[in-house]
Short mmCIF file of C-alpha atoms and ligand atoms in Angstrom, two decimals:
data_model
loop_
_atom_site.label_atom_id
_atom_site.label_comp_id
_atom_site.label_asym_id
_atom_site.label_seq_id
_atom_site.Cartn_x
_atom_site.Cartn_y
_atom_site.Cartn_z
CA MET A 1 -11.11 -1.74 -41.77
CA SER A 2 -9.14 -5.25 -42.38
CA LYS A 3 -8.52 -7.53 -39.15
CA ALA A 4 -4.49 -6.75 -39.14
CA PHE A 5 -5.45 -2.85 -38.50
CA GLU A 6 -8.78 -3.93 -36.88
CA MET A 7 -6.78 -2.56 -33.30
CA PHE A 8 -6.45 0.91 -34.53
CA SER A 9 -10.35 1.57 -34.07
CA SER A 10 -10.03 0.47 -30.85
CA SER A 11 -9.25 3.19 -27.90
CA ILE A 12 -5.82 0.87 -27.17
CA GLY A 13 -5.10 1.00 -30.66
CA ARG A 14 -5.46 5.58 -31.11
CA LYS A 15 -3.74 5.76 -28.09
CA PHE A 16 -0.91 3.49 -29.50
CA VAL A 17 -1.08 6.15 -32.53
CA MET A 18 -1.34 9.19 -30.53
CA SER A 19 1.46 7.40 -28.40
CA LEU A 20 3.89 5.97 -30.73
CA THR A 21 3.15 9.77 -32.98
CA GLY A 22 4.23 11.56 -30.55
CA LEU A 23 7.49 9.78 -29.30
CA PHE A 24 8.65 10.13 -33.33
CA LEU A 25 8.09 13.45 -32.67
CA ILE A 26 9.90 14.18 -29.57
CA THR A 27 12.99 12.53 -30.92
CA TYR A 28 12.27 14.76 -33.90
CA LEU A 29 12.13 17.96 -31.74
CA VAL A 30 16.04 16.81 -30.98
CA ILE A 31 17.76 17.89 -34.22
CA HIS A 32 15.99 19.94 -34.39
CA LEU A 33 17.00 21.23 -31.56
CA ALA A 34 20.17 20.70 -32.20
CA ILE A 35 20.68 22.60 -35.55
CA ASN A 36 19.04 25.25 -34.73
CA LEU A 37 21.28 25.85 -31.78
CA LEU A 38 24.73 25.91 -34.76
CA SER A 39 22.40 29.32 -35.02
CA LEU A 40 23.64 30.97 -32.27
CA VAL A 41 27.03 29.41 -32.60
CA ASP A 42 28.04 30.49 -36.48
CA ALA A 43 26.39 31.64 -39.15
CA HIS A 44 27.60 29.71 -41.73
CA LEU A 45 27.86 26.70 -39.70
CA PHE A 46 23.74 27.14 -39.53
CA ASN A 47 23.46 27.31 -43.58
CA GLU A 48 25.46 24.16 -44.04
CA ALA A 49 23.12 22.92 -41.57
CA SER A 50 20.82 23.96 -42.96
CA HIS A 51 21.50 23.12 -46.10
CA PHE A 52 21.80 19.64 -45.68
CA MET A 53 19.44 19.02 -43.67
CA GLY A 54 17.22 20.70 -46.91
CA THR A 55 18.94 18.85 -50.02
CA ASN A 56 20.14 15.21 -47.99
CA TRP A 57 17.93 12.23 -50.10
CA PHE A 58 17.27 10.32 -46.85
CA ILE A 59 16.06 13.56 -44.74
CA GLN A 60 13.68 14.46 -47.52
CA ALA A 61 12.51 11.47 -47.34
CA MET A 62 11.87 11.39 -44.11
CA GLN A 63 10.25 14.56 -44.23
CA TYR A 64 7.47 13.03 -45.64
CA VAL A 65 7.01 10.59 -42.07
CA LEU A 66 7.47 13.27 -40.45
CA ALA A 67 4.63 14.82 -42.28
CA LEU A 68 2.74 11.57 -41.92
CA GLY A 69 3.53 11.30 -38.54
CA PHE A 70 2.05 14.90 -37.47
CA ILE A 71 -1.48 14.63 -39.09
CA PHE A 72 -1.90 11.04 -37.35
CA HIS A 73 -0.98 12.70 -34.27
CA ILE A 74 -3.17 15.92 -34.84
CA VAL A 75 -5.64 14.21 -37.01
CA GLN A 76 -6.33 11.31 -33.78
CA GLY A 77 -5.97 13.91 -30.98
CA ILE A 78 -8.84 16.11 -32.55
CA ALA A 79 -11.05 12.42 -32.80
CA LEU A 80 -9.95 11.43 -29.59
CA ALA A 81 -11.09 15.05 -27.55
CA ARG A 82 -14.06 14.96 -29.81
CA SER A 83 -15.61 11.45 -28.27
CA ASN A 84 -13.94 12.18 -24.57
CA ALA A 85 -16.15 15.25 -24.42
CA LYS A 86 -18.92 12.82 -25.55
CA ALA A 87 -18.31 10.27 -22.78
CA ARG A 88 -20.81 12.95 -20.27
CA PRO A 89 -23.10 14.25 -22.05
CA GLN A 90 -24.12 16.50 -18.58
CA LYS A 91 -20.86 17.67 -16.80
CA TYR A 92 -21.02 18.15 -13.34
CA ALA A 93 -22.39 21.30 -11.22
CA LEU A 94 -19.66 21.29 -9.02
CA ASP A 95 -15.28 19.70 -10.07
CA LYS A 96 -12.89 19.74 -8.72
CA PRO A 97 -10.16 18.13 -11.44
CA SER A 98 -7.84 20.19 -10.17
CA THR A 99 -7.69 17.69 -6.75
CA ASN A 100 -6.27 14.24 -8.41
CA SER A 101 -4.82 14.92 -11.17
CA SER A 102 -2.03 17.98 -13.14
CA PHE A 103 -3.04 20.73 -15.45
CA SER A 104 -0.92 19.14 -18.16
CA SER A 105 -2.56 16.21 -18.38
CA ARG A 106 -6.57 17.80 -18.43
CA SER A 107 -5.75 20.48 -21.27
CA MET A 108 -3.45 18.09 -23.65
CA ILE A 109 -6.15 18.76 -26.79
CA ILE A 110 -5.66 23.04 -25.60
CA THR A 111 -2.26 23.17 -26.12
CA GLY A 112 -1.98 21.05 -28.97
CA LEU A 113 -4.40 22.87 -30.77
CA LEU A 114 -1.71 26.43 -29.58
CA VAL A 115 1.41 24.32 -31.28
CA LEU A 116 -0.82 23.66 -34.43
CA LEU A 117 -1.53 26.97 -34.64
CA PHE A 118 1.97 28.23 -34.29
CA LEU A 119 3.16 25.45 -36.73
CA VAL A 120 0.33 27.19 -39.30
CA LEU A 121 2.63 30.09 -39.30
CA HIS A 122 6.08 28.16 -38.43
CA LEU A 123 5.65 25.97 -41.94
CA ARG A 124 4.82 29.47 -43.48
CA ASP A 125 7.88 31.51 -42.30
CA TYR A 126 10.05 28.61 -42.49
CA PHE A 127 9.24 26.21 -45.04
CA TRP A 128 7.56 27.76 -46.97
CA GLU A 129 10.14 30.52 -47.68
CA LEU A 130 12.97 28.08 -47.84
CA LYS A 131 10.71 25.94 -50.39
CA PHE A 132 8.99 27.37 -53.06
CA ASP A 133 9.64 30.97 -52.34
CA ASP A 134 12.24 33.69 -52.36
CA MET A 135 12.86 33.75 -48.50
CA ASN A 136 11.77 37.38 -48.24
CA GLY A 137 15.08 38.55 -50.21
CA HIS A 138 17.65 37.34 -47.94
CA ALA A 139 20.47 35.55 -49.46
CA THR A 140 20.94 33.01 -47.06
CA ASP A 141 19.20 30.60 -44.74
CA PHE A 142 20.72 32.30 -41.33
CA ASP A 143 19.24 36.16 -42.46
CA LEU A 144 15.87 34.73 -42.65
CA VAL A 145 16.51 33.23 -39.17
CA VAL A 146 17.83 37.02 -37.60
CA ALA A 147 15.16 38.59 -39.87
CA LEU A 148 12.05 36.80 -37.81
CA PHE A 149 13.66 37.09 -34.97
CA ALA A 150 14.13 41.19 -35.09
CA ASN A 151 10.14 41.30 -35.08
CA PRO A 152 9.71 41.25 -30.88
CA LEU A 153 6.03 40.02 -31.27
CA TYR A 154 6.99 36.86 -33.45
CA THR A 155 9.95 35.91 -30.85
CA GLY A 156 6.95 36.83 -28.25
CA LEU A 157 4.69 34.31 -29.82
CA TYR A 158 7.80 31.37 -30.75
CA VAL A 159 8.36 31.76 -26.57
CA PHE A 160 4.90 31.21 -25.76
CA SER A 161 4.79 28.66 -28.47
CA PHE A 162 7.25 26.70 -26.78
CA ILE A 163 6.49 27.45 -23.15
CA MET A 164 2.84 25.22 -24.46
CA LEU A 165 4.72 22.33 -25.83
CA GLY A 166 6.03 22.11 -22.81
CA ILE A 167 2.89 21.91 -20.98
CA HIS A 168 1.73 19.48 -23.74
CA LEU A 169 4.76 17.46 -22.84
CA ASN A 170 4.95 17.70 -19.32
CA HIS A 171 2.58 14.83 -19.72
CA GLY A 172 2.82 13.84 -23.24
CA PHE A 173 6.68 12.34 -22.85
CA GLN A 174 5.58 10.35 -19.61
CA SER A 175 2.17 9.44 -20.78
CA ALA A 176 3.43 8.28 -24.22
CA PHE A 177 4.84 5.65 -22.03
CA GLN A 178 2.28 4.12 -20.31
CA SER A 179 -0.08 3.97 -23.56
CA VAL A 180 2.51 1.08 -25.12
CA GLY A 181 2.86 -0.62 -21.13
CA VAL A 182 5.58 0.33 -20.40
CA ASN A 183 5.36 0.49 -16.44
CA HIS A 184 7.24 -0.66 -14.10
CA PRO A 185 8.55 0.29 -10.38
CA LYS A 186 12.36 0.36 -11.43
CA TYR A 187 12.23 2.31 -14.64
CA THR A 188 8.92 4.23 -14.80
CA PRO A 189 10.28 6.73 -11.83
CA GLY A 190 13.48 7.49 -13.79
CA ILE A 191 11.36 8.06 -17.64
CA LYS A 192 9.15 10.59 -15.69
CA LYS A 193 12.03 12.54 -14.50
CA PHE A 194 13.77 12.17 -17.44
CA GLY A 195 10.72 13.45 -19.35
CA VAL A 196 10.50 16.84 -17.12
CA ILE A 197 14.24 16.97 -18.07
CA TYR A 198 13.26 17.13 -21.34
CA CYS A 199 10.48 19.79 -21.56
CA VAL A 200 12.99 21.83 -19.90
CA ILE A 201 15.53 21.66 -22.27
CA VAL A 202 13.13 21.72 -25.11
CA SER A 203 11.12 24.58 -24.44
CA ALA A 204 14.09 26.48 -23.12
CA GLY A 205 16.32 25.69 -25.71
CA PHE A 206 14.32 27.06 -28.12
CA SER A 207 13.39 30.19 -26.39
CA LEU A 208 16.82 30.52 -25.68
CA ILE A 209 17.53 31.30 -29.62
CA ALA A 210 15.23 33.24 -30.17
CA LEU A 211 15.25 35.63 -27.79
CA VAL A 212 19.50 35.67 -28.43
CA HIS A 213 18.32 36.40 -31.76
CA TYR A 214 15.33 39.18 -30.91
CA PHE A 215 18.43 40.86 -28.36
CA ASN A 216 20.90 40.72 -31.17
CA SER A 217 19.09 42.14 -33.71
CA LEU A 218 18.41 45.46 -30.88
CA MET B 1 -23.47 20.43 13.01
CA ASN B 2 -26.00 22.53 9.91
CA LEU B 3 -25.83 22.61 6.15
CA THR B 4 -27.26 22.92 3.45
CA LEU B 5 -27.20 20.70 0.71
CA LYS B 6 -27.79 20.92 -3.04
CA ILE B 7 -28.34 17.84 -4.38
CA TRP B 8 -29.38 16.37 -8.42
CA ARG B 9 -33.55 15.03 -8.37
CA GLN B 10 -33.90 13.75 -11.14
CA LYS B 11 -37.62 11.49 -12.04
CA ASN B 12 -36.19 8.84 -14.09
CA THR B 13 -34.10 8.53 -16.96
CA THR B 14 -35.57 10.44 -19.53
CA SER B 15 -37.16 13.66 -17.74
CA GLN B 16 -35.31 16.76 -16.96
CA GLY B 17 -33.17 16.66 -13.94
CA LYS B 18 -31.71 19.83 -11.77
CA MET B 19 -30.65 21.48 -8.11
CA VAL B 20 -31.89 21.79 -5.26
CA GLU B 21 -31.21 23.07 -2.41
CA TYR B 22 -31.94 21.57 1.30
CA LYS B 23 -31.22 22.88 5.00
CA VAL B 24 -29.88 19.68 7.66
CA ASN B 25 -29.86 20.79 11.40
CA ASN B 26 -27.86 19.05 14.21
CA ILE B 27 -25.98 16.72 12.51
CA SER B 28 -23.45 14.73 14.76
CA GLU B 29 -19.90 15.03 13.45
CA ASP B 30 -19.64 11.19 14.27
CA MET B 31 -22.22 10.10 11.17
CA SER B 32 -20.91 8.96 8.09
CA PHE B 33 -22.56 11.09 5.52
CA LEU B 34 -25.14 8.08 4.54
CA GLU B 35 -26.72 8.02 7.74
CA MET B 36 -27.11 11.95 7.40
CA MET B 37 -28.54 11.41 4.01
CA ASP B 38 -30.75 9.13 6.35
CA ILE B 39 -32.42 11.84 8.41
CA LEU B 40 -33.06 14.01 5.48
CA ASN B 41 -34.85 11.65 3.49
CA GLU B 42 -36.54 10.95 7.18
CA GLU B 43 -37.92 14.76 7.09
CA LEU B 44 -38.51 14.02 3.89
CA ILE B 45 -41.22 11.42 4.57
CA VAL B 46 -42.23 13.38 7.19
CA LYS B 47 -43.17 16.19 5.13
CA GLY B 48 -45.04 13.88 2.67
CA ASP B 49 -41.53 14.86 0.17
CA ASP B 50 -40.53 11.95 -2.40
CA PRO B 51 -36.91 10.75 -0.26
CA ILE B 52 -34.16 10.91 -2.34
CA ALA B 53 -33.03 8.07 -3.96
CA PHE B 54 -29.24 6.61 -3.90
CA ASP B 55 -27.73 3.51 -4.16
CA HIS B 56 -26.02 1.54 -0.88
CA ASP B 57 -25.84 -1.75 0.34
CA CYS B 58 -22.97 -2.95 2.91
CA ARG B 59 -22.39 0.21 4.30
CA GLU B 60 -19.19 -0.74 5.06
CA GLY B 61 -17.41 -0.04 2.01
CA ILE B 62 -17.03 -3.61 0.26
CA CYS B 63 -19.45 -3.90 -2.22
CA GLY B 64 -19.43 -0.90 -4.37
CA MET B 65 -22.88 -0.03 -4.32
CA CYS B 66 -22.92 3.99 -2.75
CA SER B 67 -21.51 6.09 -5.36
CA LEU B 68 -22.07 10.17 -5.04
CA TYR B 69 -19.98 12.65 -6.14
CA ILE B 70 -19.64 15.28 -2.88
CA ASN B 71 -18.57 18.50 -3.20
CA GLY B 72 -16.57 18.01 -7.11
CA GLU B 73 -14.92 14.66 -5.32
CA ALA B 74 -16.49 10.98 -6.49
CA HIS B 75 -16.83 10.08 -2.96
CA GLY B 76 -15.70 13.06 -0.95
CA PRO B 77 -12.61 15.35 -0.35
CA ASP B 78 -11.60 11.85 1.71
CA ARG B 79 -9.17 8.91 0.08
CA GLY B 80 -9.05 5.57 -0.21
CA ILE B 81 -12.56 5.65 0.94
CA THR B 82 -16.66 4.71 -0.57
CA THR B 83 -19.29 6.46 0.25
CA CYS B 84 -20.37 5.24 3.19
CA GLN B 85 -16.75 5.01 4.74
CA LEU B 86 -17.43 9.36 4.52
CA HIS B 87 -17.50 11.06 8.07
CA MET B 88 -18.97 13.92 8.12
CA ARG B 89 -16.66 14.98 10.04
CA LYS B 90 -15.03 15.64 7.36
CA PHE B 91 -17.75 18.99 7.09
CA LYS B 92 -17.32 21.85 8.87
CA ASP B 93 -20.93 24.18 10.96
CA GLY B 94 -22.34 26.02 7.94
CA ASP B 95 -21.51 23.87 4.92
CA THR B 96 -22.47 24.25 1.49
CA ILE B 97 -22.21 20.36 -0.04
CA TYR B 98 -22.93 19.68 -3.75
CA ILE B 99 -24.56 16.15 -3.98
CA GLU B 100 -24.42 14.81 -7.82
CA PRO B 101 -25.10 11.30 -9.30
CA TRP B 102 -22.28 9.69 -11.22
CA ARG B 103 -21.60 11.23 -14.62
CA ALA B 104 -21.57 9.02 -17.34
CA LYS B 105 -22.68 9.00 -20.84
CA ALA B 106 -22.66 4.49 -20.13
CA PHE B 107 -23.98 5.63 -16.24
CA PRO B 108 -27.71 6.62 -17.52
CA VAL B 109 -29.31 8.26 -14.04
CA ILE B 110 -31.90 5.99 -13.02
CA LYS B 111 -33.11 7.90 -10.22
CA ASP B 112 -32.19 11.01 -8.49
CA LEU B 113 -28.67 9.87 -6.83
CA VAL B 114 -29.09 6.08 -8.57
CA VAL B 115 -27.65 5.77 -11.16
CA ASP B 116 -27.41 2.06 -14.23
CA ARG B 117 -23.85 0.25 -13.95
CA THR B 118 -24.96 -2.32 -15.20
CA SER B 119 -22.16 -1.02 -18.54
CA PHE B 120 -20.43 -3.02 -16.65
CA GLU B 121 -21.75 -5.54 -16.10
CA ARG B 122 -21.70 -6.28 -19.43
CA ILE B 123 -18.03 -5.77 -19.90
CA MET B 124 -16.97 -8.49 -16.81
CA ALA B 125 -19.91 -11.05 -18.91
CA SER B 126 -18.15 -10.74 -22.72
CA GLY B 127 -14.38 -11.94 -21.52
CA GLY B 128 -14.14 -11.38 -17.27
CA PHE B 129 -14.06 -15.04 -16.14
CA ILE B 130 -12.57 -18.39 -16.47
CA SER B 131 -14.01 -20.99 -18.17
CA VAL B 132 -13.86 -24.57 -16.07
CA ASN B 133 -15.95 -27.50 -15.58
CA THR B 134 -17.55 -27.34 -12.27
CA SER B 135 -18.69 -30.73 -12.36
CA GLY B 136 -17.15 -31.57 -8.93
CA ASN B 137 -13.76 -32.99 -10.22
CA THR B 138 -12.41 -28.97 -10.73
CA GLN B 139 -8.26 -29.92 -9.47
CA ASP B 140 -7.46 -28.29 -6.28
CA ALA B 141 -6.76 -24.34 -6.87
CA ASN B 142 -3.42 -25.13 -4.14
CA ASN B 143 -1.98 -27.70 -6.16
CA ILE B 144 -1.29 -25.08 -9.39
CA PRO B 145 2.43 -23.41 -7.93
CA ILE B 146 2.54 -19.26 -8.54
CA PRO B 147 5.28 -17.02 -8.06
CA LYS B 148 3.96 -15.20 -4.51
CA ASP B 149 4.65 -11.85 -6.47
CA ASP B 150 1.89 -12.35 -9.75
CA ALA B 151 -0.41 -13.92 -6.76
CA ASP B 152 0.08 -10.26 -4.73
CA GLU B 153 -0.58 -8.83 -8.08
CA ALA B 154 -3.98 -10.07 -9.11
CA PHE B 155 -4.97 -9.96 -5.27
CA ASP B 156 -4.23 -6.25 -5.43
CA ALA B 157 -6.16 -5.96 -8.76
CA ALA B 158 -9.36 -7.76 -7.40
CA THR B 159 -9.97 -5.37 -4.48
CA CYS B 160 -11.82 -3.33 -6.91
CA ILE B 161 -15.59 -3.70 -6.55
CA GLY B 162 -16.78 -1.73 -9.09
CA CYS B 163 -17.52 0.59 -8.02
CA GLY B 164 -17.46 3.08 -11.18
CA ALA B 165 -15.56 6.20 -9.32
CA CYS B 166 -12.98 6.19 -12.07
CA VAL B 167 -15.28 6.60 -14.72
CA ALA B 168 -16.61 9.19 -12.74
CA THR B 169 -14.19 11.09 -11.97
CA CYS B 170 -11.91 10.81 -14.88
CA LYS B 171 -12.05 14.03 -17.52
CA ASN B 172 -13.53 11.67 -20.13
CA SER B 173 -15.76 9.10 -18.50
CA SER B 174 -12.99 6.62 -18.51
CA ALA B 175 -13.56 3.04 -18.25
CA MET B 176 -9.89 1.38 -18.35
CA LEU B 177 -8.94 1.68 -14.35
CA PHE B 178 -12.10 -1.37 -14.10
CA VAL B 179 -12.00 -3.47 -16.59
CA SER B 180 -7.79 -3.53 -16.39
CA ALA B 181 -8.03 -4.95 -12.73
CA LYS B 182 -10.53 -7.27 -14.33
CA VAL B 183 -8.32 -8.71 -16.87
CA SER B 184 -5.09 -7.90 -15.14
CA GLN B 185 -6.58 -9.95 -12.01
CA LEU B 186 -7.33 -12.79 -14.49
CA ALA B 187 -3.93 -12.57 -16.91
CA LEU B 188 -1.12 -12.62 -14.27
CA LEU B 189 -2.64 -16.62 -13.27
CA PRO B 190 -2.11 -19.48 -14.56
CA GLN B 191 -5.61 -20.84 -14.76
CA GLY B 192 -6.94 -17.02 -16.40
CA LYS B 193 -4.32 -17.21 -18.62
CA LEU B 194 -5.45 -19.83 -20.88
CA GLU B 195 -8.03 -17.20 -22.46
CA ARG B 196 -6.21 -13.86 -22.16
CA GLU B 197 -6.54 -13.20 -25.64
CA ARG B 198 -9.98 -13.46 -25.42
CA ARG B 199 -10.25 -11.61 -22.52
CA VAL B 200 -8.82 -8.53 -23.54
CA LEU B 201 -10.12 -7.59 -26.79
CA ASN B 202 -13.35 -8.61 -25.77
CA MET B 203 -13.47 -6.32 -22.66
CA VAL B 204 -12.24 -3.87 -24.57
CA ASP B 205 -14.65 -3.73 -27.57
CA GLN B 206 -17.37 -4.22 -25.28
CA MET B 207 -15.80 -1.39 -22.78
CA ASP B 208 -16.06 0.61 -26.12
CA LYS B 209 -19.38 0.07 -27.61
CA GLU B 210 -20.86 0.92 -24.22
CA GLY B 211 -19.31 4.62 -24.59
CA PHE B 212 -17.07 5.16 -22.69
CA GLY B 213 -13.92 7.78 -23.44
CA ASN B 214 -10.31 6.82 -23.44
CA CYS B 215 -8.31 7.06 -21.78
CA THR B 216 -5.80 10.42 -21.65
CA ASN B 217 -3.35 8.74 -18.67
CA THR B 218 -4.53 12.03 -16.13
CA GLY B 219 -4.20 9.69 -13.34
CA ALA B 220 -7.29 10.66 -11.24
CA CYS B 221 -8.19 7.64 -11.52
CA GLU B 222 -5.68 5.76 -9.46
CA VAL B 223 -5.79 9.10 -7.15
CA GLU B 224 -9.90 8.27 -6.72
CA CYS B 225 -10.16 4.63 -6.40
CA PRO B 226 -11.41 4.02 -2.73
CA LYS B 227 -9.52 0.15 -3.37
CA GLY B 228 -5.93 1.88 -4.47
CA ILE B 229 -5.97 0.14 -7.80
CA SER B 230 -2.91 1.69 -9.35
CA LEU B 231 -2.32 2.72 -13.13
CA SER B 232 0.29 0.17 -13.97
CA ASN B 233 -3.53 -2.23 -14.24
CA ILE B 234 -3.67 -0.38 -17.34
CA ALA B 235 -0.39 -0.39 -19.20
CA ARG B 236 -0.46 -3.75 -18.29
CA MET B 237 -3.75 -4.03 -20.32
CA ASN B 238 -2.34 -1.94 -22.84
CA ARG B 239 0.47 -5.01 -22.82
CA GLU B 240 -2.05 -7.58 -23.45
CA TYR B 241 -3.98 -6.20 -25.35
CA LEU B 242 -1.03 -5.62 -28.38
CA ARG B 243 -0.09 -8.72 -27.95
CA ALA B 244 -4.12 -10.42 -28.45
CA SER B 245 -3.71 -7.98 -31.02
CA LEU B 246 -0.40 -9.72 -32.66
CA VAL B 247 -1.08 -13.32 -32.08
CA LYS B 248 -4.89 -13.58 -32.73
CA LYS B 249 -5.37 -15.91 -35.55
CA ASP B 250 -8.45 -14.67 -37.47
C1 HEM C 1 5.87 18.59 -32.01
C2 HEM C 1 4.58 18.78 -31.37
C3 HEM C 1 3.86 18.13 -30.76
C4 HEM C 1 4.31 16.22 -30.02
C5 HEM C 1 5.52 16.62 -29.71
C6 HEM C 1 3.80 15.91 -29.12
C7 HEM C 1 3.85 14.64 -28.33
C8 HEM C 1 2.47 14.02 -27.71
C9 HEM C 1 2.48 13.09 -26.66
C10 HEM C 1 3.94 12.87 -26.62
C11 HEM C 1 1.80 12.49 -26.14
C12 HEM C 1 1.36 11.70 -25.79
C13 HEM C 1 0.45 10.48 -26.16
C14 HEM C 1 0.59 9.13 -24.81
O1 HEM C 1 -0.75 10.28 -24.16
O2 HEM C 1 0.05 7.97 -25.36
C15 HEM C 1 0.49 13.84 -26.95
C16 HEM C 1 -0.41 13.76 -26.80
C17 HEM C 1 -1.52 14.34 -26.81
N1 HEM C 1 -1.46 15.09 -27.84
FE1 HEM C 1 0.33 15.63 -29.13
N2 HEM C 1 2.77 16.79 -29.66
C18 HEM C 1 3.12 17.35 -30.29
C19 HEM C 1 1.56 18.08 -31.30
C20 HEM C 1 0.52 18.53 -30.89
C21 HEM C 1 -0.75 18.71 -31.91
C22 HEM C 1 -0.34 19.64 -32.64
C23 HEM C 1 -2.20 18.78 -31.62
C24 HEM C 1 -2.92 19.07 -31.87
C25 HEM C 1 -3.90 18.58 -31.98
C26 HEM C 1 -2.02 17.42 -30.12
C27 HEM C 1 -3.14 16.70 -29.68
C28 HEM C 1 -2.51 15.52 -28.48
C29 HEM C 1 -3.52 15.39 -27.63
C30 HEM C 1 -4.68 15.76 -27.79
C31 HEM C 1 -2.88 14.55 -26.46
C32 HEM C 1 -3.61 13.65 -25.78
C33 HEM C 1 -4.01 12.61 -26.33
C34 HEM C 1 -4.84 11.74 -25.33
O3 HEM C 1 -4.39 11.06 -24.44
O4 HEM C 1 -5.86 11.97 -25.11
N3 HEM C 1 -0.13 17.27 -30.17
N4 HEM C 1 1.19 14.24 -27.61
S1 SF4 C 2 -10.79 0.27 -10.36
FE1 SF4 C 2 -11.01 1.50 -7.88
S2 SF4 C 2 -12.63 3.30 -8.72
FE2 SF4 C 2 -12.97 1.84 -10.32
S3 SF4 C 2 -14.16 0.14 -10.19
FE3 SF4 C 2 -12.92 -0.06 -9.29
S4 SF4 C 2 -12.45 -0.06 -7.19
FE4 SF4 C 2 -13.70 1.68 -8.02
S1 FES C 3 -22.85 0.17 0.10
FE1 FES C 3 -21.16 -0.88 0.11
S2 FES C 3 -19.63 0.05 -0.33
FE2 FES C 3 -21.08 1.95 0.44
#
């Protein structure tokens, strides 16, 4: 590997990648949530926003950055989990990890993989339909959303996935700062609090949208 | 009190080990955990059995030798202590106690509960030092002004006794807390700043080569560390590493 990129193969460098891609995805989720919330306000507004996202040159370019962000995060996340598992070939007969660490911090790979599963479904149902298919025969983006959330199974899976993402970010948000060396007695308590507020808003926000559309369909 | 012990027995590094059950009776709650182990070993010797090998030296919490993963926790159920500082009053009559060695690929078992921690020494040899001329003309350290905050933080980091509880307790067997304590201790002081880039790059490189896992920031190490080494040291090492990677010329 080139000298300039050497650090990215080290344990700390790999965590920089996780942190920076994670923070990028965290920012992206805010924009995504804001647009989705429009679907609760007004169908026309939502279609306009959706159309803008699908045609604006900057957003289109960012789509590739986003895809790369996801790919780096996922590939590196799986690679880290694998090498970490190898670092302890013989397990303890009795281990009590809950006495010293949080559930969310110990299940990053599990919550991550569940989010990944959701991501595949999500891309198939929206990204693919909007870009390359006939939107299941619906006239507008809004109609597609409404039709998908009318399915209770789909809505249930959607809410479950966002709870998983919430657990992922409950640890991930503050961890991303620690990974790039941001730890300060004055700011870290605030970062941790903001992280909790952030993941509640994101989990509850996306879930609320799904549930409102589901109940409207009844 | 009377106790049931389930202890890891293993002849040598290459042999297959297993948990073996022992009974000990009339243990006083004023004993330390290692004294309880001594009593068991004396009984084993009298019976003609092989005594259980475990590490210890100072028996006052300063050398870091005593290890032992007791009932699923490094150094047992108490906080801020080593195994030699653990008292039997933390247990109840009739308890079953699991006693296992540190588990990590980079800490192979030598015999029973004794593990090889020379991976820590190789990390230290790769950069955990300052290069000064010690031929008699060294400058008095007190002549160099050091801000009190830096001196305090460096001292806190320097209290790490290299016990390896952080590795043992980490779900990834990561050595980040240990290495970051050693990096911080030197990087905070003027004498250590001269070699700061080389030091952090070499020590992290050696840590990775030894087969320790990566850090997931679970914070388990900080909770189990007998010396209260803080996670802020890991953040400092991450900064040192990022900085060194950016400024190094070769
Ligand atoms: C929108 C989706 C996602 C967001 C916003 C997100 C965010 C984050 C953040 C902020 C971290 C903390 C980084 C650090 O500790 O420095 C993290 C860690 C992690 N993520 Fe994600 N993530 C997402 C999806 C995924 C997916 C799909 C996977 C699939 C494997 C995944 C796997 C992991 C793993 C394994 C870690 C822990 C790495 C470690 O500390 O060893 N994440 N994530
Ligand atoms: S950081 Fe704490 S737990 Fe780790 S080796 Fe040093 S004293 Fe032991
Ligand atoms: S024997 Fe020295 S710290 Fe326990």
